[in-house]
Short mmCIF file of C-alpha atoms in Angstrom, two decimals:
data_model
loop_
_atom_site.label_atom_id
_atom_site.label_comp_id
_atom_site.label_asym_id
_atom_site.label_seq_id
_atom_site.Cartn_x
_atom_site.Cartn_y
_atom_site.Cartn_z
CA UNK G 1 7.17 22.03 -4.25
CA UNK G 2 5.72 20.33 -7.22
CA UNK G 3 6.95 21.37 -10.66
CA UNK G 4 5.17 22.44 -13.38
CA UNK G 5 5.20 18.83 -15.34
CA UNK G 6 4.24 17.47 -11.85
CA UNK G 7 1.60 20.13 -11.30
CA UNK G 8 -0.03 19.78 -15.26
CA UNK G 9 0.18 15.80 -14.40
CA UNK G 10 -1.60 15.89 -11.38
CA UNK G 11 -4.32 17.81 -13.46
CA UNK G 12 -4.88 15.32 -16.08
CA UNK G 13 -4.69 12.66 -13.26
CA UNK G 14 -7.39 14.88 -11.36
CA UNK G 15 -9.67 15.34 -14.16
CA UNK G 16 -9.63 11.36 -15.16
CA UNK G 17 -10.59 10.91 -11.30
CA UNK G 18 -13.76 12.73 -11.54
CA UNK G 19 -14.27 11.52 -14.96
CA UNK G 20 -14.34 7.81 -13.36
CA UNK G 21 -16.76 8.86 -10.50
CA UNK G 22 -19.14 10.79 -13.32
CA UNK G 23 -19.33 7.60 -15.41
CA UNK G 24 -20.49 5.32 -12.13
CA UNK G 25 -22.54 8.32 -11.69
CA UNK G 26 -21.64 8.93 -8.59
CA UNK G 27 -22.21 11.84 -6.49
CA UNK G 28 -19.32 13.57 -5.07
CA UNK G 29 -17.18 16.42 -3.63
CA UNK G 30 -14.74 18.26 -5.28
CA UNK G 31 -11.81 19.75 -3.73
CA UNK G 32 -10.38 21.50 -7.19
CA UNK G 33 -7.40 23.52 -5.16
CA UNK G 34 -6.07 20.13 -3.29
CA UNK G 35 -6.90 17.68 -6.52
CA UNK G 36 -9.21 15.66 -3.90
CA UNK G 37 -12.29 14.51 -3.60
CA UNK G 38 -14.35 13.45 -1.11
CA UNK G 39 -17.81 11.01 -1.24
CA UNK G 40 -19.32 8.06 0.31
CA UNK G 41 -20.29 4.85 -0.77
CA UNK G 42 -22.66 2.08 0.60
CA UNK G 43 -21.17 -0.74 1.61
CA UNK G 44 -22.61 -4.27 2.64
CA UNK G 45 -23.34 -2.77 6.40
CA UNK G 46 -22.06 0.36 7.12
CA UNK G 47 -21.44 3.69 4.71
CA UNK G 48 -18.15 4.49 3.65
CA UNK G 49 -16.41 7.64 3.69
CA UNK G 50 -13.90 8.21 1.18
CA UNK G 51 -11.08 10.62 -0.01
CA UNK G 52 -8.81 10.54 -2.91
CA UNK G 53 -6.30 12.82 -3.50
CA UNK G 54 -3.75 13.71 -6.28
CA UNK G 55 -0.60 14.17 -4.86
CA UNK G 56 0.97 16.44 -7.16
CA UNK G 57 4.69 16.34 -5.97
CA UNK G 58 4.78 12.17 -5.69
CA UNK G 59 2.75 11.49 -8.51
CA UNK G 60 0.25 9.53 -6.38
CA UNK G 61 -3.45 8.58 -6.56
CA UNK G 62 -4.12 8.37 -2.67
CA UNK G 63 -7.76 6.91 -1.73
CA UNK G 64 -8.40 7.00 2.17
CA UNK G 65 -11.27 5.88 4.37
CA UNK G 66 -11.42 6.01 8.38
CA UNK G 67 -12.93 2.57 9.73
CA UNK G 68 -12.75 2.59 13.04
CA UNK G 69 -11.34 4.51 16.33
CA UNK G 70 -9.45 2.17 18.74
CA UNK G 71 -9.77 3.65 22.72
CA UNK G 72 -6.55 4.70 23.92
CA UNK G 73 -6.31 1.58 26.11
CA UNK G 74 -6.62 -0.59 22.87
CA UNK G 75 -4.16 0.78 20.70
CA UNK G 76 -1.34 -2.41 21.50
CA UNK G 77 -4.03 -4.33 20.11
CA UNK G 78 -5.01 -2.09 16.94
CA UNK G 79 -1.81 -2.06 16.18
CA UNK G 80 -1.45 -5.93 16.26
CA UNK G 81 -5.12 -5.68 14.04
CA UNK G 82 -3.52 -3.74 11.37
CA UNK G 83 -0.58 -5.68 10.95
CA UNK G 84 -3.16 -8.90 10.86
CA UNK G 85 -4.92 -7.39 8.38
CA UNK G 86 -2.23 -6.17 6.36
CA UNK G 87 -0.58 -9.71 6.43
CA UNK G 88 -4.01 -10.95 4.27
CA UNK G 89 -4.27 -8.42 1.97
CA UNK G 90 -2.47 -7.72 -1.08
CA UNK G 91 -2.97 -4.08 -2.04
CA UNK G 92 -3.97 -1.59 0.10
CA UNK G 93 -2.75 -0.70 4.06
CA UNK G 94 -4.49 -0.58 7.54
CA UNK G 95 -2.88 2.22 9.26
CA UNK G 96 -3.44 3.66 12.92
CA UNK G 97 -2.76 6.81 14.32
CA UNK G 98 -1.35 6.35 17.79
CA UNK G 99 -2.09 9.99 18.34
CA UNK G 100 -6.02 9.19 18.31
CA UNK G 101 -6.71 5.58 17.60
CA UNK G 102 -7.97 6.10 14.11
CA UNK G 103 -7.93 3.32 11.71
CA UNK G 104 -7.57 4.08 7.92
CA UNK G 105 -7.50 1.89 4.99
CA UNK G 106 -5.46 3.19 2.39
CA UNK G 107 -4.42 2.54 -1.01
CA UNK G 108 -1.67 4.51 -3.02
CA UNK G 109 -0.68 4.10 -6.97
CA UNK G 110 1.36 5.84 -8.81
CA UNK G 111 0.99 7.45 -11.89
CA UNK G 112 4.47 9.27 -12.12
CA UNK G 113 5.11 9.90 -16.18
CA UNK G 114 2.89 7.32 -17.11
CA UNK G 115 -0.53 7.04 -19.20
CA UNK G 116 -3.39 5.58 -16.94
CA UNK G 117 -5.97 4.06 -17.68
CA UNK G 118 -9.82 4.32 -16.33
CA UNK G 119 -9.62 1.30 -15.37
CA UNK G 120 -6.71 2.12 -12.94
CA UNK G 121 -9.24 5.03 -11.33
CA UNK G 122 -12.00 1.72 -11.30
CA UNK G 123 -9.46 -0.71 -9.86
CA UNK G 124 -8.59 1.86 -7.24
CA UNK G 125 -12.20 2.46 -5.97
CA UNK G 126 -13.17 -0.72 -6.30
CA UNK G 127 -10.36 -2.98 -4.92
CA UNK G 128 -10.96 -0.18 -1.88
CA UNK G 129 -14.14 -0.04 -1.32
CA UNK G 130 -14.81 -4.16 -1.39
CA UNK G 131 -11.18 -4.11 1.50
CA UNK G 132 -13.20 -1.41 3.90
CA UNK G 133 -16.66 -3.20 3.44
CA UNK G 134 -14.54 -6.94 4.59
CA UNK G 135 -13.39 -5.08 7.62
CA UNK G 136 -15.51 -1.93 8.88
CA UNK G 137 -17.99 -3.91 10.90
CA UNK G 138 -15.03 -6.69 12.30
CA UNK G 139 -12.51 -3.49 13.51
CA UNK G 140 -15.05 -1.45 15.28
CA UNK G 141 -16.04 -4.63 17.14
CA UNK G 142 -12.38 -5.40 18.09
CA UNK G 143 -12.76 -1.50 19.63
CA UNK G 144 -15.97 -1.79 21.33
CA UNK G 145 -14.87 -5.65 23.04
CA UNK G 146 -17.43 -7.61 20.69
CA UNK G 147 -14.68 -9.49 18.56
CA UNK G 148 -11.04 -10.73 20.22
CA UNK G 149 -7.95 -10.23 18.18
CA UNK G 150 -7.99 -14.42 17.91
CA UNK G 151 -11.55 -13.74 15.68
CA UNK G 152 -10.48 -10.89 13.60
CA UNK G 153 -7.12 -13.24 12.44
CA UNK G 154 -9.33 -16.22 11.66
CA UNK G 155 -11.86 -14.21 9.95
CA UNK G 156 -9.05 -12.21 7.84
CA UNK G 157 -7.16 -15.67 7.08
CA UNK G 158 -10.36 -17.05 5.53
CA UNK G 159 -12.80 -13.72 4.29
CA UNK G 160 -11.57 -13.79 1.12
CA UNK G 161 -11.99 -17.74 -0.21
CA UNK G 162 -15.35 -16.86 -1.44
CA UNK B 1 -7.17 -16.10 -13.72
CA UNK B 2 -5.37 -13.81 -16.07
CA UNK B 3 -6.70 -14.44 -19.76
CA UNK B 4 -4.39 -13.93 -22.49
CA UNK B 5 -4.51 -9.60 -22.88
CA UNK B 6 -3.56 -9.41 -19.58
CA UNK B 7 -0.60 -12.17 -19.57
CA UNK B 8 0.70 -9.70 -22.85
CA UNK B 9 0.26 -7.03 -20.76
CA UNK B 10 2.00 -8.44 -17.84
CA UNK B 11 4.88 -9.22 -20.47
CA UNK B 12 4.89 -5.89 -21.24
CA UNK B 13 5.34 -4.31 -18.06
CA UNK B 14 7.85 -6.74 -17.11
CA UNK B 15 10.29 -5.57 -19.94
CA UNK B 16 9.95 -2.08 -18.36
CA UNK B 17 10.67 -3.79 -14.95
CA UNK B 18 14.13 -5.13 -16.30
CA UNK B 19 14.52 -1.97 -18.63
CA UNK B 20 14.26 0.36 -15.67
CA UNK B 21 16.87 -2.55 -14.00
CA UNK B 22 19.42 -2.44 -16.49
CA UNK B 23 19.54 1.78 -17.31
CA UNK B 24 19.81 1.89 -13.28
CA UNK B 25 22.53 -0.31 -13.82
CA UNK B 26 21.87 -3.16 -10.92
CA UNK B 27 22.19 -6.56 -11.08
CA UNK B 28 19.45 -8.93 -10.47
CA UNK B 29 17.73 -12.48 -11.12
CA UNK B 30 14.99 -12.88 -13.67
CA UNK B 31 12.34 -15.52 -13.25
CA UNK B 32 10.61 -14.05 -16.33
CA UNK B 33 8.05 -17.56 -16.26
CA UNK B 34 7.03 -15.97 -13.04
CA UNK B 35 7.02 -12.39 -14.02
CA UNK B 36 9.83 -11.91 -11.18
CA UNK B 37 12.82 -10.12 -10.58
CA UNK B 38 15.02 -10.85 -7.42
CA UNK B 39 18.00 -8.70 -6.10
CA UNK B 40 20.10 -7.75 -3.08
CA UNK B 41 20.80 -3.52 -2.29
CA UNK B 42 23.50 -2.87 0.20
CA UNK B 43 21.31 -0.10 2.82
CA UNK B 44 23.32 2.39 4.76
CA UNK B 45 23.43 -0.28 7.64
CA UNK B 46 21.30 -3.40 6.66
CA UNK B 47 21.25 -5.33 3.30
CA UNK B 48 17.98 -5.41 1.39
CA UNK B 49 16.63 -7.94 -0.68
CA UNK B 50 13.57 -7.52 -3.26
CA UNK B 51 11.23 -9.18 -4.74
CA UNK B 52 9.52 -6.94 -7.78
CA UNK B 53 6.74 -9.15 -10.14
CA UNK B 54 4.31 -8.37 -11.78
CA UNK B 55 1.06 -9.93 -11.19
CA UNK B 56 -1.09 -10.62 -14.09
CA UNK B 57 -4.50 -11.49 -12.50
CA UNK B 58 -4.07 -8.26 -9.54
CA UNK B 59 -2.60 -6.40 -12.54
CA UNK B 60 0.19 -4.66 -10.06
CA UNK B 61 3.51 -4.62 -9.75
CA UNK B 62 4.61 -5.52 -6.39
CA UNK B 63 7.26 -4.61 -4.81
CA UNK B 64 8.27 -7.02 -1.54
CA UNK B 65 11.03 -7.08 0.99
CA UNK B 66 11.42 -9.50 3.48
CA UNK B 67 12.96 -7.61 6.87
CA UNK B 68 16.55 -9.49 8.23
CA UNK B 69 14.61 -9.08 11.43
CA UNK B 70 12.10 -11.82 13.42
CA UNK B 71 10.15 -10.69 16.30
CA UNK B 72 9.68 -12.98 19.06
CA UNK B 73 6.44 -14.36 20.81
CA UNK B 74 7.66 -12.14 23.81
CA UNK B 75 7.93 -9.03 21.77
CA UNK B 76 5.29 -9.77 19.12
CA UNK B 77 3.28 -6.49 20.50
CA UNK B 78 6.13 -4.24 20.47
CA UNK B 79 7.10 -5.57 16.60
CA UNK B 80 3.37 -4.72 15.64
CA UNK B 81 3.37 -1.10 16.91
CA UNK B 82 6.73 -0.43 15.77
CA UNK B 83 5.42 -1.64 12.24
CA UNK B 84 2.02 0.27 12.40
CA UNK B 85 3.85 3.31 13.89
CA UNK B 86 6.47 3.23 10.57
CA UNK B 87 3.72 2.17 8.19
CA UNK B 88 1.54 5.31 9.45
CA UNK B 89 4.47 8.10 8.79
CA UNK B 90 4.83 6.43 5.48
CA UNK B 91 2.98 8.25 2.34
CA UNK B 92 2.95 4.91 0.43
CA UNK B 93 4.21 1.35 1.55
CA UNK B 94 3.55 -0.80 4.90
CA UNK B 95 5.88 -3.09 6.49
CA UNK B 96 3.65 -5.43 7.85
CA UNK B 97 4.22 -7.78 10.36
CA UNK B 98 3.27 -11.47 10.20
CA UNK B 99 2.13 -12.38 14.00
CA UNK B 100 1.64 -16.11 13.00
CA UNK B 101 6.06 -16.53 13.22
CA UNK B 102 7.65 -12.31 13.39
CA UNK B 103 8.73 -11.64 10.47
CA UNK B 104 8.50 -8.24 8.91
CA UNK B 105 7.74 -7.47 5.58
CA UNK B 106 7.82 -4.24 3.34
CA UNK B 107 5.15 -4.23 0.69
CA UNK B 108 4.37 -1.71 -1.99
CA UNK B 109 2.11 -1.69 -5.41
CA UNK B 110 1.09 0.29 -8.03
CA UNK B 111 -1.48 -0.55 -10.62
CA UNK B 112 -0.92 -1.02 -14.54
CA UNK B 113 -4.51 -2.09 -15.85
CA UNK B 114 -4.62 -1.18 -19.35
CA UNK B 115 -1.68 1.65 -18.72
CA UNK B 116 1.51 2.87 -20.67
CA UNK B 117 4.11 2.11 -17.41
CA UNK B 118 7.32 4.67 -17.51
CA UNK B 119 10.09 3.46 -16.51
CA UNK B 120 9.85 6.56 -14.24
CA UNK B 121 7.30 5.08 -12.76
CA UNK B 122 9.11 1.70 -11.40
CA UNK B 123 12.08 3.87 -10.48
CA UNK B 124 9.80 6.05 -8.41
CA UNK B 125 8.88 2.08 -6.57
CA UNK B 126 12.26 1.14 -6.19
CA UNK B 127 13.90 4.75 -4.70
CA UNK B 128 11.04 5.10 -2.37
CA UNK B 129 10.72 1.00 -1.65
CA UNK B 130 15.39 1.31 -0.74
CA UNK B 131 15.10 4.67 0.94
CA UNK B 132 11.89 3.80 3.16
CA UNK B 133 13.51 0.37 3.86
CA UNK B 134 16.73 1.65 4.81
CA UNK B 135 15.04 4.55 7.27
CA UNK B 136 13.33 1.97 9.50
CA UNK B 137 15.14 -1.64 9.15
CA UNK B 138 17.87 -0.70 11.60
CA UNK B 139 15.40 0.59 13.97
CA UNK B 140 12.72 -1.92 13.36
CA UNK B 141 15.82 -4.70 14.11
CA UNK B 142 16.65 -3.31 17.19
CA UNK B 143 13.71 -3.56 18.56
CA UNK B 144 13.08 -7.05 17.97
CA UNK B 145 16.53 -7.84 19.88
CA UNK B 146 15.55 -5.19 22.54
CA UNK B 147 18.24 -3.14 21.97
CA UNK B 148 15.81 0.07 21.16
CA UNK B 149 12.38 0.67 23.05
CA UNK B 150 9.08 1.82 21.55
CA UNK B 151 9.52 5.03 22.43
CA UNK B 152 13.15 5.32 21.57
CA UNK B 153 11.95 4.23 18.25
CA UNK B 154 8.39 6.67 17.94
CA UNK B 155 11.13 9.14 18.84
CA UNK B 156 13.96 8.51 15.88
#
């Protein structure tokens, strides 16, 4: 159970949240009992969907986005994708859930007895939302058989030179 | 390329970095040109060894830990599900495994742009980063030298 510092915390970290999202002006959905909100964003191709929570007992900004759903006969080689994907980025985390093949992208910061910044709440959507857009098109090709594993590592190794 | 608010910055939350060191009391190896502190933890079964900088142009403090553990070409598929599976139960963190030559690696940020850092904060990165580690290395190791299956290890 979160304390009451953690709980008044995760408020202020809350409110900054939707503070960020109101000055991009953009449209979301507020959760107010869980501290989360949920919205999507348009990407290069395909929309993103997009939750961030305030985890009140860790302290944690938590932004989280399904890309893709591996079929159950693919999930050796989702799990291989994530950890390619993983390898070439520097913040953030593919993550698949054996128990359905869903891929997530998330990224996690903490804000445990600490003053942060907007630009924090920015850096989070952002740094996000430019990760999913890289890979949302390239993972649900590796599920549907358009892309091998081989392409997905050579496209990850060089995506982000430009 | 970090200009110069953000190197002072960086500065900044490196002194936390080795303030939060020193009040914990370990001992550890400053590269302070590089922004990086190294150091070994003794884990319930497997050392650990960190690497915590702070990165001036990503603005986050990273928090990396190479695995005493190599997967093999052989078992390459088994080392990446073991890793996803771990990296999945995990709340924040990812050991992620490099495919290119097996080697596992823990990996953990949080971001500092234009922040006041506790050292609460950094503690929070190093307690979770040692107690995460030390939950999964010895199982993550023993599947790499086939001493523990998948299963046995989606199981533990």
């Amino acid at each position: 159970m979160p304390t009451e510092k953690e709980m008044k915390q995760a408020e202020v970290a809350y409110k900054n949240l939707c503070k960020m999202l109101d000055n991009r002006g953009w449209s979301y959905s507020k959760h107010n009992d869980d501290h989360a909100i949920t919205c999507s964003a348009t990407g290069d191709d395909l929309p993103i969907d997009i939750t961030i929570d305030i985890h009140e007992e860790n302290s944690l900004i938590i932004f989280k986005s399904l890309v893709a759903r591996m079929p159950e006969e693919k999930l050796a080689e989702g799990a291989l994708a994530v950890n390619v994907l993983n390898s070439s980025i520097i913040n953030g985390v593919f993550e698949i859930d054996f128990g359905n093949g869903n891929i997530y992208f998330r990224l996690v910061t903490s804000f445990r007895d600490s003053l942060i910044s907007q630009e924090v709440y920015d850096y989070v959507l952002a740094c996000s939302c430019v990760t999913v857009d890289k890979f949302n098109d390239k993972l649900p090709k590796l599920a549907n058989g358009e892309m091998t594993l081989g392409e997905l590592y050579n496209y990850a190794q060089t995506c982000w030179d430009n | 390329m970090a200009d110069e608010k953000m190197i002072k910055e960086a500065k900044k939350v490196y002194k936390t970095l080795c303030d939060t060191l020193d009040l914990i009391g370990w001992t550890y190896d400053r590269h302070d040109d590089d922004f990086i502190v190294t150091l070994g933890v003794n884990g319930d079964d497997l050392p650990m060894n960190f690497v915590l900088g702070i990165d001036p142009d990503s603005q986050l403090i990273r928090c990396l830990s190479r695995l005493p553990v190599q997967f093999t070409a052989e078992n390459m598929v088994a080392g990446a599900i073991v890793c996803a599976h771990a990296t999945w139960r995990l709340i924040d963190g990812s050991f992620d495994l490099n495919i290119s030559n097996g080697n596992v690696t823990f990996r953990m940020n949080a971001s500092y742009a234009d922040s006041l850092i506790s050292t609460e904060l950094i503690r929070y990165l190093i307690a979770t980063a040692c107690n995460t580690i030390d939950g999964y290395n010895d199982g993550i190791a023993l599947v790499a030298n086939g001493s523990m299956t998948i299963e046995e290890f989606m199981k533990k």
